[in-house]
CSV table of C-alpha atoms and ligand atoms in Angstrom, one decimal:
chain,number,residue,atom,x,y,z
A,1,MET,CA,0.0,0.0,0.0
A,2,THR,CA,1.0,3.7,-0.4
A,3,ALA,CA,3.3,5.4,2.1
A,4,ALA,CA,1.6,8.7,2.0
A,5,PRO,CA,-2.2,9.2,2.5
A,6,ARG,CA,-4.1,9.5,-0.7
A,7,ASP,CA,-6.5,12.3,-1.6
A,8,PHE,CA,-9.7,10.7,-2.8
A,9,GLN,CA,-11.8,12.1,-5.7
A,10,ILE,CA,-15.3,11.2,-6.7
A,11,ALA,CA,-16.0,11.3,-10.4
A,12,PRO,CA,-19.7,10.9,-11.3
A,13,SER,CA,-20.2,9.4,-14.7
A,14,ILE,CA,-22.8,11.5,-16.6
A,15,LEU,CA,-23.7,8.4,-18.6
A,16,SER,CA,-26.4,7.9,-16.0
A,17,ALA,CA,-27.5,11.5,-15.8
A,18,ASP,CA,-30.7,12.8,-17.4
A,19,PHE,CA,-29.4,13.9,-20.8
A,20,ALA,CA,-32.4,16.1,-21.4
A,21,ARG,CA,-31.1,18.3,-18.5
A,22,LEU,CA,-27.4,17.6,-18.7
A,23,GLY,CA,-26.0,21.1,-17.7
A,24,GLU,CA,-28.3,21.2,-14.7
A,25,GLU,CA,-27.4,17.6,-13.7
A,26,VAL,CA,-23.6,18.4,-13.9
A,27,ASP,CA,-24.1,21.7,-11.9
A,28,ASN,CA,-26.1,19.7,-9.2
A,29,VAL,CA,-23.6,16.9,-8.9
A,30,LEU,CA,-20.7,19.3,-8.5
A,31,ALA,CA,-22.7,21.4,-6.0
A,32,SER,CA,-23.3,18.2,-4.1
A,33,GLY,CA,-19.5,17.7,-3.6
A,34,ALA,CA,-18.3,15.8,-6.7
A,35,ASP,CA,-14.7,16.5,-7.7
A,36,ILE,CA,-14.6,15.8,-11.4
A,37,VAL,CA,-17.0,15.0,-14.2
A,38,HIS,CA,-16.5,11.6,-15.9
A,39,PHE,CA,-17.5,11.8,-19.5
A,40,ASP,CA,-18.0,8.5,-21.3
A,41,VAL,CA,-17.5,8.5,-25.1
A,42,MET,CA,-18.8,5.4,-26.9
A,43,ASP,CA,-18.7,5.0,-30.7
A,44,ASN,CA,-20.8,1.8,-31.4
A,45,HIS,CA,-17.6,0.3,-32.9
A,46,TYR,CA,-15.0,-0.2,-30.1
A,47,VAL,CA,-18.0,-0.7,-27.7
A,48,PRO,CA,-21.6,-1.6,-28.5
A,49,ASN,CA,-23.1,1.7,-27.5
A,50,LEU,CA,-23.3,5.3,-28.8
A,51,THR,CA,-23.1,8.3,-26.5
A,52,ILE,CA,-21.8,11.8,-26.5
A,53,GLY,CA,-18.9,13.6,-28.3
A,54,PRO,CA,-16.8,16.8,-28.2
A,55,MET,CA,-19.8,19.1,-28.9
A,56,VAL,CA,-21.4,18.1,-25.6
A,57,CYS,CA,-18.1,18.7,-23.8
A,58,GLU,CA,-17.8,22.1,-25.3
A,59,ALA,CA,-21.5,22.9,-24.4
A,60,LEU,CA,-20.8,22.0,-20.8
A,61,ARG,CA,-17.8,24.4,-20.8
A,62,LYS,CA,-20.0,27.1,-22.4
A,63,HIS,CA,-22.7,26.4,-19.8
A,64,GLY,CA,-20.1,27.3,-17.1
A,65,VAL,CA,-18.7,24.1,-15.9
A,66,THR,CA,-15.2,24.8,-14.6
A,67,ALA,CA,-14.5,21.4,-12.8
A,68,PRO,CA,-12.1,19.0,-14.5
A,69,ILE,CA,-13.7,17.0,-17.3
A,70,ASP,CA,-12.4,13.4,-17.4
A,71,VAL,CA,-12.9,12.2,-20.9
A,72,HIS,CA,-13.0,8.3,-21.1
A,73,LEU,CA,-12.6,7.5,-24.8
A,74,MET,CA,-14.2,4.1,-25.8
A,75,VAL,CA,-13.5,4.7,-29.5
A,76,ARG,CA,-11.4,3.3,-32.3
A,77,PRO,CA,-9.4,5.0,-33.8
A,78,VAL,CA,-8.6,7.5,-31.0
A,79,ASP,CA,-6.3,10.3,-32.4
A,80,GLN,CA,-8.8,12.4,-34.2
A,81,LEU,CA,-11.1,12.6,-31.2
A,82,ILE,CA,-8.1,13.4,-28.9
A,83,GLY,CA,-7.6,16.6,-30.9
A,84,ASP,CA,-11.4,17.4,-30.9
A,85,PHE,CA,-11.7,16.9,-27.1
A,86,ILE,CA,-8.6,19.1,-26.4
A,87,ASP,CA,-10.3,21.8,-28.4
A,88,ALA,CA,-13.6,21.1,-26.6
A,89,GLY,CA,-12.2,21.8,-23.1
A,90,ALA,CA,-11.3,18.4,-21.8
A,91,SER,CA,-9.0,18.3,-18.8
A,92,ILE,CA,-8.0,14.6,-18.7
A,93,ILE,CA,-8.2,12.2,-21.7
A,94,THR,CA,-7.9,8.4,-21.3
A,95,PHE,CA,-8.1,5.8,-24.0
A,96,HIS,CA,-7.9,2.0,-24.3
A,97,PRO,CA,-4.4,1.1,-25.5
A,98,GLU,CA,-5.6,-1.7,-27.8
A,99,ALA,CA,-7.7,0.8,-29.6
A,100,SER,CA,-4.7,2.9,-30.7
A,101,ASP,CA,-2.2,1.9,-33.3
A,102,HIS,CA,0.5,4.1,-31.7
A,103,ILE,CA,0.0,4.4,-28.0
A,104,ASP,CA,3.0,6.6,-27.3
A,105,ARG,CA,2.0,9.0,-30.0
A,106,SER,CA,-1.6,9.2,-28.7
A,107,LEU,CA,-0.4,9.9,-25.2
A,108,GLN,CA,2.0,12.6,-26.5
A,109,LEU,CA,-0.9,14.2,-28.5
A,110,ILE,CA,-2.9,14.5,-25.3
A,111,ARG,CA,0.0,16.0,-23.4
A,112,ASP,CA,0.9,18.4,-26.2
A,113,GLY,CA,-2.7,19.7,-26.1
A,114,GLY,CA,-2.2,20.6,-22.4
A,115,CYS,CA,-4.4,17.8,-21.0
A,116,ARG,CA,-3.5,15.0,-18.6
A,117,ALA,CA,-3.2,11.6,-20.2
A,118,GLY,CA,-4.1,8.1,-19.2
A,119,LEU,CA,-4.6,4.5,-20.3
A,120,VAL,CA,-7.7,2.5,-19.6
A,121,PHE,CA,-7.5,-1.2,-18.9
A,122,ASN,CA,-10.5,-3.6,-19.5
A,123,PRO,CA,-10.8,-6.4,-17.0
A,124,ALA,CA,-8.8,-8.7,-19.3
A,125,THR,CA,-6.3,-6.2,-20.6
A,126,PRO,CA,-2.8,-6.6,-19.1
A,127,LEU,CA,-1.0,-3.8,-17.3
A,128,SER,CA,2.1,-4.5,-19.3
A,129,TYR,CA,0.9,-1.8,-21.7
A,130,LEU,CA,2.3,0.6,-19.1
A,131,ASP,CA,5.8,-0.8,-19.4
A,132,TYR,CA,7.4,1.8,-21.7
A,133,VAL,CA,5.1,4.8,-21.3
A,134,MET,CA,4.9,5.4,-17.6
A,135,ASP,CA,6.7,8.7,-18.0
A,136,LYS,CA,3.8,9.9,-20.2
A,137,ILE,CA,1.0,8.8,-18.0
A,138,ASP,CA,-1.0,11.0,-15.5
A,139,MET,CA,-3.7,8.5,-14.8
A,140,VAL,CA,-4.3,4.7,-14.9
A,141,LEU,CA,-8.0,3.8,-15.2
A,142,LEU,CA,-9.0,0.2,-14.4
A,143,MET,CA,-12.3,-0.9,-15.7
A,144,SER,CA,-14.1,-3.0,-13.1
A,145,VAL,CA,-16.8,-4.0,-15.7
A,146,ASN,CA,-16.6,-4.6,-19.4
A,147,PRO,CA,-17.0,-1.2,-21.1
A,148,GLY,CA,-20.1,-0.1,-22.9
A,149,PHE,CA,-22.8,0.3,-20.3
A,150,GLY,CA,-23.6,1.7,-16.9
A,151,GLY,CA,-25.3,-0.2,-14.1
A,152,GLN,CA,-23.1,-3.4,-14.3
A,153,SER,CA,-21.7,-5.3,-11.3
A,154,PHE,CA,-18.1,-4.8,-10.0
A,155,ILE,CA,-15.8,-7.6,-11.1
A,156,PRO,CA,-14.0,-8.7,-7.9
A,157,ALA,CA,-10.7,-9.6,-9.8
A,158,THR,CA,-10.2,-5.9,-10.2
A,159,LEU,CA,-9.1,-5.7,-6.6
A,160,ASP,CA,-5.9,-7.7,-7.3
A,161,LYS,CA,-5.3,-5.7,-10.4
A,162,LEU,CA,-5.6,-2.4,-8.4
A,163,ARG,CA,-3.0,-3.7,-6.0
A,164,GLU,CA,-0.6,-4.4,-8.9
A,165,ALA,CA,-1.3,-1.0,-10.5
A,166,ARG,CA,-0.7,0.7,-7.2
A,167,GLN,CA,2.7,-1.0,-6.9
A,168,ARG,CA,3.6,0.1,-10.4
A,169,ILE,CA,2.6,3.7,-9.7
A,170,ASP,CA,4.4,3.9,-6.4
A,171,ALA,CA,7.5,2.4,-7.9
A,172,SER,CA,7.4,5.0,-10.7
A,173,GLY,CA,7.7,7.8,-8.2
A,174,ARG,CA,5.4,9.9,-10.4
A,175,ASP,CA,2.2,11.7,-9.5
A,176,ILE,CA,-0.2,9.3,-11.3
A,177,ARG,CA,-3.9,8.9,-10.3
A,178,LEU,CA,-5.4,5.4,-10.1
A,179,GLU,CA,-9.0,5.5,-11.1
A,180,VAL,CA,-11.6,2.7,-11.1
A,181,ASP,CA,-14.7,2.6,-13.2
A,182,GLY,CA,-17.7,0.3,-13.0
A,183,GLY,CA,-20.0,-0.9,-10.3
A,184,VAL,CA,-18.6,1.4,-7.6
A,185,LYS,CA,-21.2,1.7,-4.8
A,186,VAL,CA,-21.3,2.9,-1.2
A,187,ASP,CA,-20.9,-0.7,0.1
A,188,ASN,CA,-17.7,-1.5,-1.9
A,189,ILE,CA,-15.9,1.9,-2.2
A,190,ALA,CA,-13.8,1.4,1.0
A,191,GLU,CA,-12.5,-2.0,-0.1
A,192,ILE,CA,-11.7,-0.6,-3.6
A,193,ALA,CA,-9.8,2.3,-1.9
A,194,ARG,CA,-7.9,-0.2,0.3
A,195,ALA,CA,-6.8,-2.0,-2.9
A,196,GLY,CA,-5.1,1.3,-4.0
A,197,ALA,CA,-7.6,3.4,-6.0
A,198,ASP,CA,-7.8,7.1,-5.4
A,199,THR,CA,-10.3,8.2,-8.0
A,200,PHE,CA,-13.8,6.7,-8.1
A,201,VAL,CA,-16.1,6.8,-11.1
A,202,ALA,CA,-19.7,6.2,-10.1
A,203,GLY,CA,-22.6,6.5,-12.5
A,204,SER,CA,-25.7,4.7,-11.5
A,205,ALA,CA,-24.9,4.8,-7.8
A,206,VAL,CA,-24.9,8.6,-7.9
A,207,PHE,CA,-27.6,9.5,-10.4
A,208,LYS,CA,-30.1,6.9,-9.1
A,209,ALA,CA,-29.9,8.8,-5.8
A,210,ARG,CA,-31.7,11.8,-7.3
A,211,ASN,CA,-34.2,13.8,-5.2
A,212,GLU,CA,-35.9,16.0,-7.8
A,213,ALA,CA,-36.9,18.7,-5.3
A,214,ASP,CA,-33.4,19.5,-4.1
A,215,PRO,CA,-30.6,21.3,-6.1
A,216,HIS,CA,-28.1,19.5,-3.8
A,217,ARG,CA,-29.9,16.3,-4.7
A,218,TYR,CA,-26.8,14.2,-4.8
A,219,ASP,CA,-25.4,15.3,-1.4
A,220,GLY,CA,-26.4,12.1,0.4
A,221,VAL,CA,-24.7,9.6,-1.8
A,222,ILE,CA,-21.5,11.7,-2.1
A,223,ARG,CA,-21.4,12.2,1.7
A,224,ASP,CA,-21.9,8.4,2.1
A,225,PHE,CA,-18.9,7.7,-0.3
A,226,ARG,CA,-16.8,10.2,1.7
A,227,GLU,CA,-17.7,8.6,5.0
A,228,GLN,CA,-16.7,5.2,3.7
A,229,LEU,CA,-13.4,6.6,2.4
A,230,ALA,CA,-12.7,8.3,5.7
A,231,SER,CA,-12.3,4.9,7.3
A,232,VAL,CA,-9.5,4.1,4.8
A,233,ARG,CA,-7.1,7.0,5.4
B,301,LIG,O1,-17.2,3.6,-18.8
B,301,LIG,C1,-18.2,3.2,-18.2
B,301,LIG,C2,-19.0,2.1,-18.8
B,301,LIG,O2,-18.3,1.7,-20.0
B,301,LIG,C3,-18.6,3.8,-16.9
B,301,LIG,O3,-18.1,5.1,-16.7
B,301,LIG,C4,-20.0,3.7,-16.5
B,301,LIG,O4,-20.8,4.8,-16.8
B,301,LIG,C5,-20.0,3.5,-15.0
B,301,LIG,O5,-21.4,3.3,-14.6
B,301,LIG,P1,-21.7,2.5,-13.2
B,301,LIG,O6,-21.2,1.2,-13.3
B,301,LIG,O7,-21.1,3.3,-12.1
B,301,LIG,O8,-23.2,2.6,-13.2
B,302,LIG,FE1,-16.2,5.4,-18.0
């Protein structure tokens, strides 16, 4: 485990938000204490689903969102969309290494555009993709479900993989976030944090907790996450 205490960040996945009121949903989840906005981009090619693209990211920035936007690219190919999301105001861009023909080049494109860069690992994708690019990585994102849909169950083998990723990150001596995505709930977030994660994507767990009457409608679930995480420090 890490020597220093980690700062934990909650990243609601807007995949589970009400798309008809997306700006308001993002405002509300941030007002309720979320740290960053997780933005799932699916192309109906790399994954069997189709979601939102750079125009929506740009619209959120124009709407006034200043929090980091964490763009999770589930697309193939990746490089054209990297440029589009840099222009659209992304803060962090992650992609799946097997979806890029030139991983080092794609990471460099992200960094040259002033964004933080990361690789995403599906449950069966080996961490060895990190071997020669650790110096170009700001985030490692481990999928704890197969990508494409919200609302799936956390795959328990992710816990061992998180421990391995945490060791690699600590050994690198670099400031690299370890994010986990899929099936994160109030009742498993502490165990996931103990395995080494510091950034927690949660879609259905957050947005199903909606209380329509209240602008701070997601306070409860985000407070519950933080209470669980407090026991890990
Ligand atoms: O990238 C993905 C799915 O491919 C995720 O970001 C999901 O949106 C997470 O949703 P929950 O599992 O938390 O409902
Ligand atoms: Fe995601």
